[in-house]
PDB file of C-alpha atoms and ligand atoms in Angstrom:
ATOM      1  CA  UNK A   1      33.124 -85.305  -9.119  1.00 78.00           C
ATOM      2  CA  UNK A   2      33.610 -84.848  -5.718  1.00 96.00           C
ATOM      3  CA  UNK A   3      36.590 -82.657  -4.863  1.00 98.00           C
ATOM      4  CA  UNK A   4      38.245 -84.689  -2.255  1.00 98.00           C
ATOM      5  CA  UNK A   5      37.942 -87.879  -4.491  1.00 98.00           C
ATOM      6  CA  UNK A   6      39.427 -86.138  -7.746  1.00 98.00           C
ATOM      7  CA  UNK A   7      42.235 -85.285  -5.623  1.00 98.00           C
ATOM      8  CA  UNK A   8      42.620 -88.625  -4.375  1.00 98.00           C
ATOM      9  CA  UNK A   9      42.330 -90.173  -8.301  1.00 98.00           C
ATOM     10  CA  UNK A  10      44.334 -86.959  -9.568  1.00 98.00           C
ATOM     11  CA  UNK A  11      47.188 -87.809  -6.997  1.00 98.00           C
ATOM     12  CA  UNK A  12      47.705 -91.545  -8.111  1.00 97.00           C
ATOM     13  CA  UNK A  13      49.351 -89.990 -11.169  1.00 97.00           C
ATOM     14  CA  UNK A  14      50.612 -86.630 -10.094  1.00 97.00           C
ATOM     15  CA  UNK A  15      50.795 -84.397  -7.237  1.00 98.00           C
ATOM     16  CA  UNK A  16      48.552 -80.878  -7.414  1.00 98.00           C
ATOM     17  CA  UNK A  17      49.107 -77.689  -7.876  1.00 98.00           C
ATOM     18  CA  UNK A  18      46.512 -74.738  -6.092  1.00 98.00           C
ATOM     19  CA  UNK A  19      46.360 -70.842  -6.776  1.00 98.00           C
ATOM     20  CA  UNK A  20      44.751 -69.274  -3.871  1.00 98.00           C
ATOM     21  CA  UNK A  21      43.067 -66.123  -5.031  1.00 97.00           C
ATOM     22  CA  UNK A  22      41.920 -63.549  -2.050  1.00 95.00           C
ATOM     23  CA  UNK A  23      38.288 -61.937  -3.298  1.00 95.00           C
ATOM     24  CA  UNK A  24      38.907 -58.778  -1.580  1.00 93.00           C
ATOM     25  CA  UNK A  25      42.405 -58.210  -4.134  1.00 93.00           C
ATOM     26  CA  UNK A  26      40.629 -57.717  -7.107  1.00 94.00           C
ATOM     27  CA  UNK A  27      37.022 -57.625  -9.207  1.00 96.00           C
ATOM     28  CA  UNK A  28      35.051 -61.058 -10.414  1.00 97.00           C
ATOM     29  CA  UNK A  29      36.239 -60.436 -13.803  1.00 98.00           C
ATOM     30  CA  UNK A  30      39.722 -60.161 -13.287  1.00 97.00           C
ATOM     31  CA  UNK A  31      39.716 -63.225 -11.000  1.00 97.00           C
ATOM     32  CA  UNK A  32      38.520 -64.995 -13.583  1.00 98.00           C
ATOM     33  CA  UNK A  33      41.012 -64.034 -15.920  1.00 97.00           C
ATOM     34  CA  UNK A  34      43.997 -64.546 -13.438  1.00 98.00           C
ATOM     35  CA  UNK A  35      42.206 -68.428 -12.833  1.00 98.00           C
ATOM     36  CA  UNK A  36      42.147 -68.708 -16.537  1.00 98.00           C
ATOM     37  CA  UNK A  37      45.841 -68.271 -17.014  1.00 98.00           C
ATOM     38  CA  UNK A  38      46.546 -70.421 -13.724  1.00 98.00           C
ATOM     39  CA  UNK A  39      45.008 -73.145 -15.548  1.00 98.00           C
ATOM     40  CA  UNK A  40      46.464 -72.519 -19.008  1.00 98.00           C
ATOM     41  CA  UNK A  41      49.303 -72.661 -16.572  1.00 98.00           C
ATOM     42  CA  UNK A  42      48.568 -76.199 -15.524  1.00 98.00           C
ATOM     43  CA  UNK A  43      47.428 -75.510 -12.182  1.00 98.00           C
ATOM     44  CA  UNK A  44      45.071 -77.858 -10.735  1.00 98.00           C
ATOM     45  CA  UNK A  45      42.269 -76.025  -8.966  1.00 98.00           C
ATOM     46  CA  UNK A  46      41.248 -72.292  -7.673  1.00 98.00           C
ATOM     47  CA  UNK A  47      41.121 -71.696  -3.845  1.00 98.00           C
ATOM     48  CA  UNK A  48      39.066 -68.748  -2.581  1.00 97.00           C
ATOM     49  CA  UNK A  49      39.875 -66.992   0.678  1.00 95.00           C
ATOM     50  CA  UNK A  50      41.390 -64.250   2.712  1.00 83.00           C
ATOM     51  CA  UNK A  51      42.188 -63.221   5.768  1.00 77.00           C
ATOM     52  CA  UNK A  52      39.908 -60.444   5.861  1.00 77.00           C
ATOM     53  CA  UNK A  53      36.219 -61.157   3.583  1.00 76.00           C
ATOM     54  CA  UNK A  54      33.393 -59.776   2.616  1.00 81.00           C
ATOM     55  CA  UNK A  55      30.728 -62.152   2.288  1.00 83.00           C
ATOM     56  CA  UNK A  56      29.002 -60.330  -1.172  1.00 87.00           C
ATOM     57  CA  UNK A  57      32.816 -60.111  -2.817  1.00 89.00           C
ATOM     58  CA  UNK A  58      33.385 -63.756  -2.244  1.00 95.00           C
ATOM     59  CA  UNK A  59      29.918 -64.305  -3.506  1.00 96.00           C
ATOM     60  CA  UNK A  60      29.915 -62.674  -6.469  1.00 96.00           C
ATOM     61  CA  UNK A  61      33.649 -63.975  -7.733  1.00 97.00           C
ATOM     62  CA  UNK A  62      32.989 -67.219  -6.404  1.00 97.00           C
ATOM     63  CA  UNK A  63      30.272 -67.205  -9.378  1.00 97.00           C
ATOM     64  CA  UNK A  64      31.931 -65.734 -11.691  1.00 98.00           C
ATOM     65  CA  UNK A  65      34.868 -68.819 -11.041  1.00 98.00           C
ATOM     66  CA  UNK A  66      32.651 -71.796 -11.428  1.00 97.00           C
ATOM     67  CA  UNK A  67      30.627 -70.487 -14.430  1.00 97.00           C
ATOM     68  CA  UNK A  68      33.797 -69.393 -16.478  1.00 98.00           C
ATOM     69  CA  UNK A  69      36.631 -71.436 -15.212  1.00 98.00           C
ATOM     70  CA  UNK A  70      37.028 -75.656 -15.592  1.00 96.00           C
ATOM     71  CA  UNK A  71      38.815 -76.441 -12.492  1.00 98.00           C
ATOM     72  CA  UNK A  72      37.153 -77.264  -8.819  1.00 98.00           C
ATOM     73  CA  UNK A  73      36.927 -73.468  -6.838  1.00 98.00           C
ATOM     74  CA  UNK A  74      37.708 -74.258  -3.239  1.00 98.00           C
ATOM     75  CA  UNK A  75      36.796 -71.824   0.023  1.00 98.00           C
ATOM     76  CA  UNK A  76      39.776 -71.405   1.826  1.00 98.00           C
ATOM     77  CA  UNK A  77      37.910 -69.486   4.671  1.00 97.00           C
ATOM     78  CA  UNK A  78      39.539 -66.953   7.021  1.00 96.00           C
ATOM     79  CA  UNK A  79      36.219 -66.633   9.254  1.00 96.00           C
ATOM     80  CA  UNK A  80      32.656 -67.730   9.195  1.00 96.00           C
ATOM     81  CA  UNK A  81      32.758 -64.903   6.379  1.00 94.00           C
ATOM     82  CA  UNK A  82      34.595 -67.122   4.105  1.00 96.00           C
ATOM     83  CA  UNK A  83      31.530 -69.157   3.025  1.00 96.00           C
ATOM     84  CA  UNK A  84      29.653 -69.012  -0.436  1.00 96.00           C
ATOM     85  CA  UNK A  85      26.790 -71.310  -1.879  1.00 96.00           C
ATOM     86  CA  UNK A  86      28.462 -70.831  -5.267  1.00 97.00           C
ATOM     87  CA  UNK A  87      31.851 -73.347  -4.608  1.00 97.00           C
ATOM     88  CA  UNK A  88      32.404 -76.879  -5.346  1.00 98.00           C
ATOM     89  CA  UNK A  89      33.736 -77.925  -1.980  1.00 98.00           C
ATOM     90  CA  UNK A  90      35.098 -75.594   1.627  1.00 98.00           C
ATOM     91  CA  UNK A  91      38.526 -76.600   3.441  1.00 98.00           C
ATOM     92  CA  UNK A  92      36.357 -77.216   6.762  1.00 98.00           C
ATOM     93  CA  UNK A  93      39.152 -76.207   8.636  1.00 98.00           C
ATOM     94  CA  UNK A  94      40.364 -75.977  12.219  1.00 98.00           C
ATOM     95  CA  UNK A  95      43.863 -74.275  13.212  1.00 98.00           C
ATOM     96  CA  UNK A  96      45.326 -77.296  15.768  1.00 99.00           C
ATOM     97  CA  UNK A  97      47.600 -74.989  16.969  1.00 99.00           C
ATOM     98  CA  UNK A  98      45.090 -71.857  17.997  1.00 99.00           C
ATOM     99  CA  UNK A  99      45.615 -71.329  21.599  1.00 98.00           C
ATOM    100  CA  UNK A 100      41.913 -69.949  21.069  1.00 98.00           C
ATOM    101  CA  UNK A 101      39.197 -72.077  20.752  1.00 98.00           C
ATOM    102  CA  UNK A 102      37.138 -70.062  18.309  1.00 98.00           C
ATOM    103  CA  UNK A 103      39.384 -71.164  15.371  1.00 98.00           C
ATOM    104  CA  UNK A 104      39.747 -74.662  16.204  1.00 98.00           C
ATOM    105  CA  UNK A 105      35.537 -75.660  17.176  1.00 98.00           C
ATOM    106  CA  UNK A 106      34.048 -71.920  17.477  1.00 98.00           C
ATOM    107  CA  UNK A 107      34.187 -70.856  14.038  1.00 98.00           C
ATOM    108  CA  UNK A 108      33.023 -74.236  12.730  1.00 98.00           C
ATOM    109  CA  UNK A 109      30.139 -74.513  14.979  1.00 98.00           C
ATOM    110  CA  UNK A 110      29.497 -70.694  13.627  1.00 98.00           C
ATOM    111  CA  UNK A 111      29.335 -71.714  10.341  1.00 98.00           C
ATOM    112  CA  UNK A 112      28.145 -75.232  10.139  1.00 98.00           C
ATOM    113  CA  UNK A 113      24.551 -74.510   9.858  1.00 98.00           C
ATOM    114  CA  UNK A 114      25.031 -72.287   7.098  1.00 97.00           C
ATOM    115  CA  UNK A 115      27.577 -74.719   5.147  1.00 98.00           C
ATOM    116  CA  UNK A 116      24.770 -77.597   5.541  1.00 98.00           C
ATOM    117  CA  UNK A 117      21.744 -75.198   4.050  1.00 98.00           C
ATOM    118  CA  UNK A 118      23.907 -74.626   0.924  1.00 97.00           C
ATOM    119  CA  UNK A 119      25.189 -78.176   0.660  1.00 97.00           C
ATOM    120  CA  UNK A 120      28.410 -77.840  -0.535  1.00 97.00           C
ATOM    121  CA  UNK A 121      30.922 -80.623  -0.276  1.00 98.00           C
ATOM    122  CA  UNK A 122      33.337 -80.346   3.580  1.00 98.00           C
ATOM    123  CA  UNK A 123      36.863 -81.462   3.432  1.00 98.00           C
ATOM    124  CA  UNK A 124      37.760 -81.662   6.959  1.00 98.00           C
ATOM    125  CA  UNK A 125      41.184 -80.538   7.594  1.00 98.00           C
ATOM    126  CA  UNK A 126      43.864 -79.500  10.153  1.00 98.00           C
ATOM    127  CA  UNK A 127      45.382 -76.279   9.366  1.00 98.00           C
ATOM    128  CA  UNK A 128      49.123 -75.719  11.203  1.00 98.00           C
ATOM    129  CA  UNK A 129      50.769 -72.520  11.437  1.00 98.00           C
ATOM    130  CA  UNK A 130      54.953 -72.572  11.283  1.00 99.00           C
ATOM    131  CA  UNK A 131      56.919 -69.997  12.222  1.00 98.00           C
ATOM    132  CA  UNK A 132      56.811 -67.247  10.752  1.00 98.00           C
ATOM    133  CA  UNK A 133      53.372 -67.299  10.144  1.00 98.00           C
ATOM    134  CA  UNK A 134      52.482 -64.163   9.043  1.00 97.00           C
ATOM    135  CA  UNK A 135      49.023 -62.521   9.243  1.00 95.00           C
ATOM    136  CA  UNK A 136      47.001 -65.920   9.614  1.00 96.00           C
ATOM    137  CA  UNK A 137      49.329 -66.949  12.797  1.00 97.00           C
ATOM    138  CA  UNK A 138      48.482 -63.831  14.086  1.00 97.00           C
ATOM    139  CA  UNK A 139      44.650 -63.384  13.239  1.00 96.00           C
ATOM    140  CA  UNK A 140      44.699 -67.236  13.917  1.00 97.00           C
ATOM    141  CA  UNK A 141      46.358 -66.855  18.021  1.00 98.00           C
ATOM    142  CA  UNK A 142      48.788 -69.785  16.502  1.00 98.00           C
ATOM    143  CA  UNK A 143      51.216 -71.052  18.820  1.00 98.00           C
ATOM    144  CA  UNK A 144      53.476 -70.729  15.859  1.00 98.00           C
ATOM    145  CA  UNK A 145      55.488 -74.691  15.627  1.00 99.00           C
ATOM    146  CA  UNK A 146      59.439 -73.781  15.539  1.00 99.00           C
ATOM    147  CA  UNK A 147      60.927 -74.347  12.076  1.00 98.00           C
ATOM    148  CA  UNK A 148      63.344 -76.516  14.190  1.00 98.00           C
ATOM    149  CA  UNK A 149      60.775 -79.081  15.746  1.00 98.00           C
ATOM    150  CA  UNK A 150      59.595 -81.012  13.174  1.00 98.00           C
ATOM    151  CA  UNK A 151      58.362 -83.587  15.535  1.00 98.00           C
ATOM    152  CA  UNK A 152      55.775 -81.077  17.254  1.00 98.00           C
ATOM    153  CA  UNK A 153      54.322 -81.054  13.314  1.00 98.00           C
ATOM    154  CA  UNK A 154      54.203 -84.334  13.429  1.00 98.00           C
ATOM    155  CA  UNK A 155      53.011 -85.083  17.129  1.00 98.00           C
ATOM    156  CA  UNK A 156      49.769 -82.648  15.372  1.00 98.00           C
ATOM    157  CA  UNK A 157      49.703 -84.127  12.157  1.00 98.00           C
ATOM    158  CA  UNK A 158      48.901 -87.730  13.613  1.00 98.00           C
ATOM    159  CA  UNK A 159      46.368 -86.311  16.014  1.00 98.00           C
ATOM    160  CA  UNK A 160      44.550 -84.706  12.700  1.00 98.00           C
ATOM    161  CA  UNK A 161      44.873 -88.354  11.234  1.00 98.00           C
ATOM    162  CA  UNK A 162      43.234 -89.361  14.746  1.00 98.00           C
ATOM    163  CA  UNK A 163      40.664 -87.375  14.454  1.00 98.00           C
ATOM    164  CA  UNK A 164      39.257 -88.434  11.324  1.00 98.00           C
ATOM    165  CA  UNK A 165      40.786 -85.216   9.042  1.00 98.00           C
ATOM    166  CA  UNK A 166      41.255 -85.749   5.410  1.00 98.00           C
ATOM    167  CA  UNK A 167      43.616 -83.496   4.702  1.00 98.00           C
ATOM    168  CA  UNK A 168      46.867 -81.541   7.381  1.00 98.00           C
ATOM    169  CA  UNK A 169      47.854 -78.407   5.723  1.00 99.00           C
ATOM    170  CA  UNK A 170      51.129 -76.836   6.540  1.00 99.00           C
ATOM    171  CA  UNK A 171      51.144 -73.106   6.245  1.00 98.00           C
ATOM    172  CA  UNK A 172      54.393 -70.978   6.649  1.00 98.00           C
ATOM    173  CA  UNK A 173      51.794 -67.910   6.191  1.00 98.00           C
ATOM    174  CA  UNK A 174      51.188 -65.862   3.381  1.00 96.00           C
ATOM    175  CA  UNK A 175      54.444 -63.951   1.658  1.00 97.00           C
ATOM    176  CA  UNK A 176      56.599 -65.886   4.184  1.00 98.00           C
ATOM    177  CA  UNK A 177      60.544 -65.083   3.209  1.00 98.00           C
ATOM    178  CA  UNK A 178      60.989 -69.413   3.278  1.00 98.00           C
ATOM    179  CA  UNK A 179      58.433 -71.756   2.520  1.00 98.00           C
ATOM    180  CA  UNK A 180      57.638 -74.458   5.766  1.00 99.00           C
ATOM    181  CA  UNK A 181      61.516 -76.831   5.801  1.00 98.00           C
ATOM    182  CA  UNK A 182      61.717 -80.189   3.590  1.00 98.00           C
ATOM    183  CA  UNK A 183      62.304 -81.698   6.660  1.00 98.00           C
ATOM    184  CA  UNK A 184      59.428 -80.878   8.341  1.00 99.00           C
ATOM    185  CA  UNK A 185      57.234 -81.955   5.377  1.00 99.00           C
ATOM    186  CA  UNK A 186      59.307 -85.257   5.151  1.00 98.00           C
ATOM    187  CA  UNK A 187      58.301 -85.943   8.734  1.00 98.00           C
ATOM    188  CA  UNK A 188      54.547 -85.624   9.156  1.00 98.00           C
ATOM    189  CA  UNK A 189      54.426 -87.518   5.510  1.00 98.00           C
ATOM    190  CA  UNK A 190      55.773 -89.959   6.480  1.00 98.00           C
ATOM    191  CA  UNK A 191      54.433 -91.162   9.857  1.00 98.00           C
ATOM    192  CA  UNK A 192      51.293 -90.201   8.616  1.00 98.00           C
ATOM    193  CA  UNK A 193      48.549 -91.334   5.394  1.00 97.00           C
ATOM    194  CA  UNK A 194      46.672 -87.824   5.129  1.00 97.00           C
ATOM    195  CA  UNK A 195      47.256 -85.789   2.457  1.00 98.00           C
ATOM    196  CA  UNK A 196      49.906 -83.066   2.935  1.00 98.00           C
ATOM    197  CA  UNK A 197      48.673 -79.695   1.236  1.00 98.00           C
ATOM    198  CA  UNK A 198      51.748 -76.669   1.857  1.00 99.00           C
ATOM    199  CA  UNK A 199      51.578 -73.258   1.436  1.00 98.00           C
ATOM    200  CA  UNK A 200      53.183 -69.655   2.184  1.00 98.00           C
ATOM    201  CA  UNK A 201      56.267 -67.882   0.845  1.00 98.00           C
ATOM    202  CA  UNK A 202      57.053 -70.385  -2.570  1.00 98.00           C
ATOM    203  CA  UNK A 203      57.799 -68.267  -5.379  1.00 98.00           C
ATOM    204  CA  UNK A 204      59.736 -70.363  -7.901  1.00 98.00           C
ATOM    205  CA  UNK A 205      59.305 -73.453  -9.624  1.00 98.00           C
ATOM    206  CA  UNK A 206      62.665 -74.527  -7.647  1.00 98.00           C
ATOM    207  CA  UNK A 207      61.073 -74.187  -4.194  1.00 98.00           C
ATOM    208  CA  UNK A 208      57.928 -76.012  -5.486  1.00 98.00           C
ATOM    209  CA  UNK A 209      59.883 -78.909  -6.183  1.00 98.00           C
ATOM    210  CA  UNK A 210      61.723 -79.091  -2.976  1.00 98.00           C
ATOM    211  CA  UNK A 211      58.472 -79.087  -0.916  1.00 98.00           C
ATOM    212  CA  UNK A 212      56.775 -81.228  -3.534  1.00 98.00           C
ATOM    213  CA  UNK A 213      60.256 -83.728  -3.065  1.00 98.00           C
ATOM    214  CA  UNK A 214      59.679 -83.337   0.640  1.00 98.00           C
ATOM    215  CA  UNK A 215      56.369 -85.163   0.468  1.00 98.00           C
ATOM    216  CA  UNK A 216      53.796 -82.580  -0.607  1.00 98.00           C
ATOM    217  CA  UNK A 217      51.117 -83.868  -2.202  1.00 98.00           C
ATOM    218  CA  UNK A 218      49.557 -79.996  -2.986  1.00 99.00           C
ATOM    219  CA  UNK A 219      51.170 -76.995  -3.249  1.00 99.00           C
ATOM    220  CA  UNK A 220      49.566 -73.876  -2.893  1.00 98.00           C
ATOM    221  CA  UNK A 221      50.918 -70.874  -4.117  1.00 98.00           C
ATOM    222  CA  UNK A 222      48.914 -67.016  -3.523  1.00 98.00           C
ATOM    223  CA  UNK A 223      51.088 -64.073  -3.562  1.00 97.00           C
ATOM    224  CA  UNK A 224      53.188 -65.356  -6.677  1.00 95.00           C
ATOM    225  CA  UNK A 225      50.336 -64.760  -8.603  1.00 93.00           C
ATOM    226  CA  UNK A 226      49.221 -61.485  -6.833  1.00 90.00           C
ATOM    227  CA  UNK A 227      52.246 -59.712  -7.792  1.00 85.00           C
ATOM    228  CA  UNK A 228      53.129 -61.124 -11.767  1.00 91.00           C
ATOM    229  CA  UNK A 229      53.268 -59.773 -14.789  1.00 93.00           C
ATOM    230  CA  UNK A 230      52.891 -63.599 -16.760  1.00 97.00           C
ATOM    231  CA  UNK A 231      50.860 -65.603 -14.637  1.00 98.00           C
ATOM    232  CA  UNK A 232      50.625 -68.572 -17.315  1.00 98.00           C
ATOM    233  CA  UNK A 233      54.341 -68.260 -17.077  1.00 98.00           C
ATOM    234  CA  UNK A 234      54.960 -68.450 -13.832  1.00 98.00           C
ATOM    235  CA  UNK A 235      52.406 -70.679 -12.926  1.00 98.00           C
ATOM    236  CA  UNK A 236      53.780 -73.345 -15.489  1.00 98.00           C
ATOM    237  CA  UNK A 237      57.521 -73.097 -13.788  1.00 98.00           C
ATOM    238  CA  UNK A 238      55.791 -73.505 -10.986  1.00 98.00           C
ATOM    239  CA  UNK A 239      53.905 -76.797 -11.788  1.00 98.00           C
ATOM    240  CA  UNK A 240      56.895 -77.903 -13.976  1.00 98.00           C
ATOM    241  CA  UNK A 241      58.816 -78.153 -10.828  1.00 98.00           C
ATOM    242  CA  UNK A 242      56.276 -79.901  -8.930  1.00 98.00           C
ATOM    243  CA  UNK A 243      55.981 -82.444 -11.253  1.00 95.00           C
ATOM    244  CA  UNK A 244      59.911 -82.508 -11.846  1.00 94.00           C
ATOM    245  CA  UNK A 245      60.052 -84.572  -8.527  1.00 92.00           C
TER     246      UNK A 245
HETATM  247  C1  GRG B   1      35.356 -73.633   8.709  1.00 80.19           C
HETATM  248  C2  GRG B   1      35.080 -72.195   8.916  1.00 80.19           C
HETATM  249  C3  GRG B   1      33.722 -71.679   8.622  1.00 80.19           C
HETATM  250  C4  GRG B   1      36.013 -71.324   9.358  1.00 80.19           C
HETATM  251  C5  GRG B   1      37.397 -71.687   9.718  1.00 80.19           C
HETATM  252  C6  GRG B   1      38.122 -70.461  10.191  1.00 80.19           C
HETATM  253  C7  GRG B   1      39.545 -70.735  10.570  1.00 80.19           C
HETATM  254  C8  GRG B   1      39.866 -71.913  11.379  1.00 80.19           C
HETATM  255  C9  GRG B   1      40.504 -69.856  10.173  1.00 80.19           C
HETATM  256  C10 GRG B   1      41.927 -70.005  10.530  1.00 80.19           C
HETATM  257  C11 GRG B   1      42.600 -68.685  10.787  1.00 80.19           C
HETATM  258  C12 GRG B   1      42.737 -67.769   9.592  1.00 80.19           C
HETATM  259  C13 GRG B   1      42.654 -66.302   9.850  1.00 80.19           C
HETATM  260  C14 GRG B   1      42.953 -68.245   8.367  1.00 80.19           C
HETATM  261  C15 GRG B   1      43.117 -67.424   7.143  1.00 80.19           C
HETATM  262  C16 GRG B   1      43.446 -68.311   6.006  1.00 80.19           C
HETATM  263  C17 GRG B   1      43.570 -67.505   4.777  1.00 80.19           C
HETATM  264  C18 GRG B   1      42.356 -67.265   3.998  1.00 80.19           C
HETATM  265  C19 GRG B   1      44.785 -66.996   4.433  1.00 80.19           C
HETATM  266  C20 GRG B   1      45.061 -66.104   3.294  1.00 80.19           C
HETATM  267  O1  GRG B   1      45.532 -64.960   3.902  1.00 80.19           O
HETATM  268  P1  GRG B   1      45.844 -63.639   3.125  1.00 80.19           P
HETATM  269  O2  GRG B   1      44.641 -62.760   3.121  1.00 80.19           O
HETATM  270  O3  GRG B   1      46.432 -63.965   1.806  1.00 80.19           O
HETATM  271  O4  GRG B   1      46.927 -63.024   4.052  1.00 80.19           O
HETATM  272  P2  GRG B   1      47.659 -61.663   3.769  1.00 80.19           P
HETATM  273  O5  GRG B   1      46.660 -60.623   4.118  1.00 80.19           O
HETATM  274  O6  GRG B   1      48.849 -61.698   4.698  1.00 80.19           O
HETATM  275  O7  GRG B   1      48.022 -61.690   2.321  1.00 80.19           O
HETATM  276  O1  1GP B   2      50.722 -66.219  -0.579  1.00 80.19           O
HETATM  277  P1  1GP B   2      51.669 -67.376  -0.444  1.00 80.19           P
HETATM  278  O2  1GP B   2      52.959 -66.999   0.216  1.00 80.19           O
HETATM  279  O3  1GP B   2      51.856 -68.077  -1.746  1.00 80.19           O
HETATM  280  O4  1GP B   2      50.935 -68.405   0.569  1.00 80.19           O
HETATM  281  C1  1GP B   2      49.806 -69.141   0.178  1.00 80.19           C
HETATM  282  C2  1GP B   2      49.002 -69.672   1.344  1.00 80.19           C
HETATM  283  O5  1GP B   2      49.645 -70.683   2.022  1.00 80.19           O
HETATM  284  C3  1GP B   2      48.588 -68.571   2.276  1.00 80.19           C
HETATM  285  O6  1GP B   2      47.595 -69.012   3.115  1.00 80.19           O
HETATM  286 MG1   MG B   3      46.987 -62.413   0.566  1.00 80.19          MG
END
């Protein structure tokens, strides 16, 4: 199925859980093992990406994912490096809040060509950066939005609807010491129909639930994972919460 539709269907009866594994953090193998205890976990799909990648490392656990693991492997790419034949879909993503234009059209335009030739499935999405924002808000040149104006979130969020986006994804940035505010997440969801995907700095399965109560529809958590010694353990407080709401 196509990715964007089984989250559509998947969301009619729950909301979705993502583990974003960076390629560059460890060998295929062990990726795969990590997804395979995500998912024994009950998380919902694999996203692949990283601030800084290496085309042949993405490649080659990108692989390794879809011919060992059931769920959908995303590309969550951090540059026009981020792109491998071997996934079932890409975030085609553009950071609204860049105040350079090479993430929000360059990049795209960069890689486009490339994405087409392989024809994997797009999911065209806005990608915000909140304060604090951490190495993606700076990579990124995000005009980070304030944790205290939910309505700038929002004044984006309804542009990305505008624009014909799919999905708004609300990063805090990775490791962030709070994940994005409830309130924030309450806002854009609802003046807005797309789907709300949040990430950066949610470590427990309480913080899952408050975003996911908030309005998430996916929550994303990376470093959680990175750093744990029970990853079906902590993956499964993390989705129990989400689907606690
Ligand atoms: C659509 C195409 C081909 C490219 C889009 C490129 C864009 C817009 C990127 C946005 C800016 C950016 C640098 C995003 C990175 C997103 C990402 C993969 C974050 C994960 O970052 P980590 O590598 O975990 O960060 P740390 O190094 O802080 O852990
Ligand atoms: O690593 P964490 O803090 O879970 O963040 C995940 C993701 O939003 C980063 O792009
Ligand atoms: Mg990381």
């Amino acid at each position: 199925m196509n990715v964007e539709n089984y989250f559509r269907e998947s969301l009619k009866d729950h909301k979705l859980h993502l583990t974003l594994l960076d390629p560059e953090e460890q060998s295929p193998d062990k990726a795969v093992s990590m997804a395979k205890e995500a998912v024994a976990g009950g998380t919902d799909g694999i996203m692949l990406g990283g601030s800084t990648t290496e085309s042949s490392e993405l490649d080659a656990t990108a692989k390794a994912l879809k011919e060992n693991v059931d769920v959908p492997v995303i590309l969550f790419p951090g540059n026009i490096t981020g792109v491998s034949r071997y996934a079932d879909a890409i975030f085609f993503m553009s950071l609204l809040n860049s105040s350079n234009p090479y993430w929000i059209t360059g990049a795209q335009a960069l890689g486009a060509p490339t994405i087409k030739k392989m024809g994997i499935e797009t999911i065209p999405m806005g990608y915000l950066v909140v304060e604090p924002g951490g190495t993606v808000g700076w990579v990124g040149d995000a005009k980070l939005i304030p944790r205290a104006k939910p309505d700038l979130a929002v004044a984006y969020s309804i542009a990305a609807e505008f624009m014909g986006m799919k999905l708004l994804y609300l990063e805090a940035g990775s490791g962030a010491g709070e994940p994005v505010p409830g309130e924030m997440i309450s806002k854009v969801k609802k003046t807005t129909d797309i789907m709300v995907i949040v990430g950066g700095g949610i470590r427990s399965g309480e913080e899952a639930a408050q975003v996911a109560k908030a309005g998430a529809d996916i929550i994303v958590t990376g470093t959680v994972v990175e750093n744990c010694s029970n990853i079906r353990s902590k993956i499964s407080e993390i989705v129990e919460g989400i689907k606690s709401v």
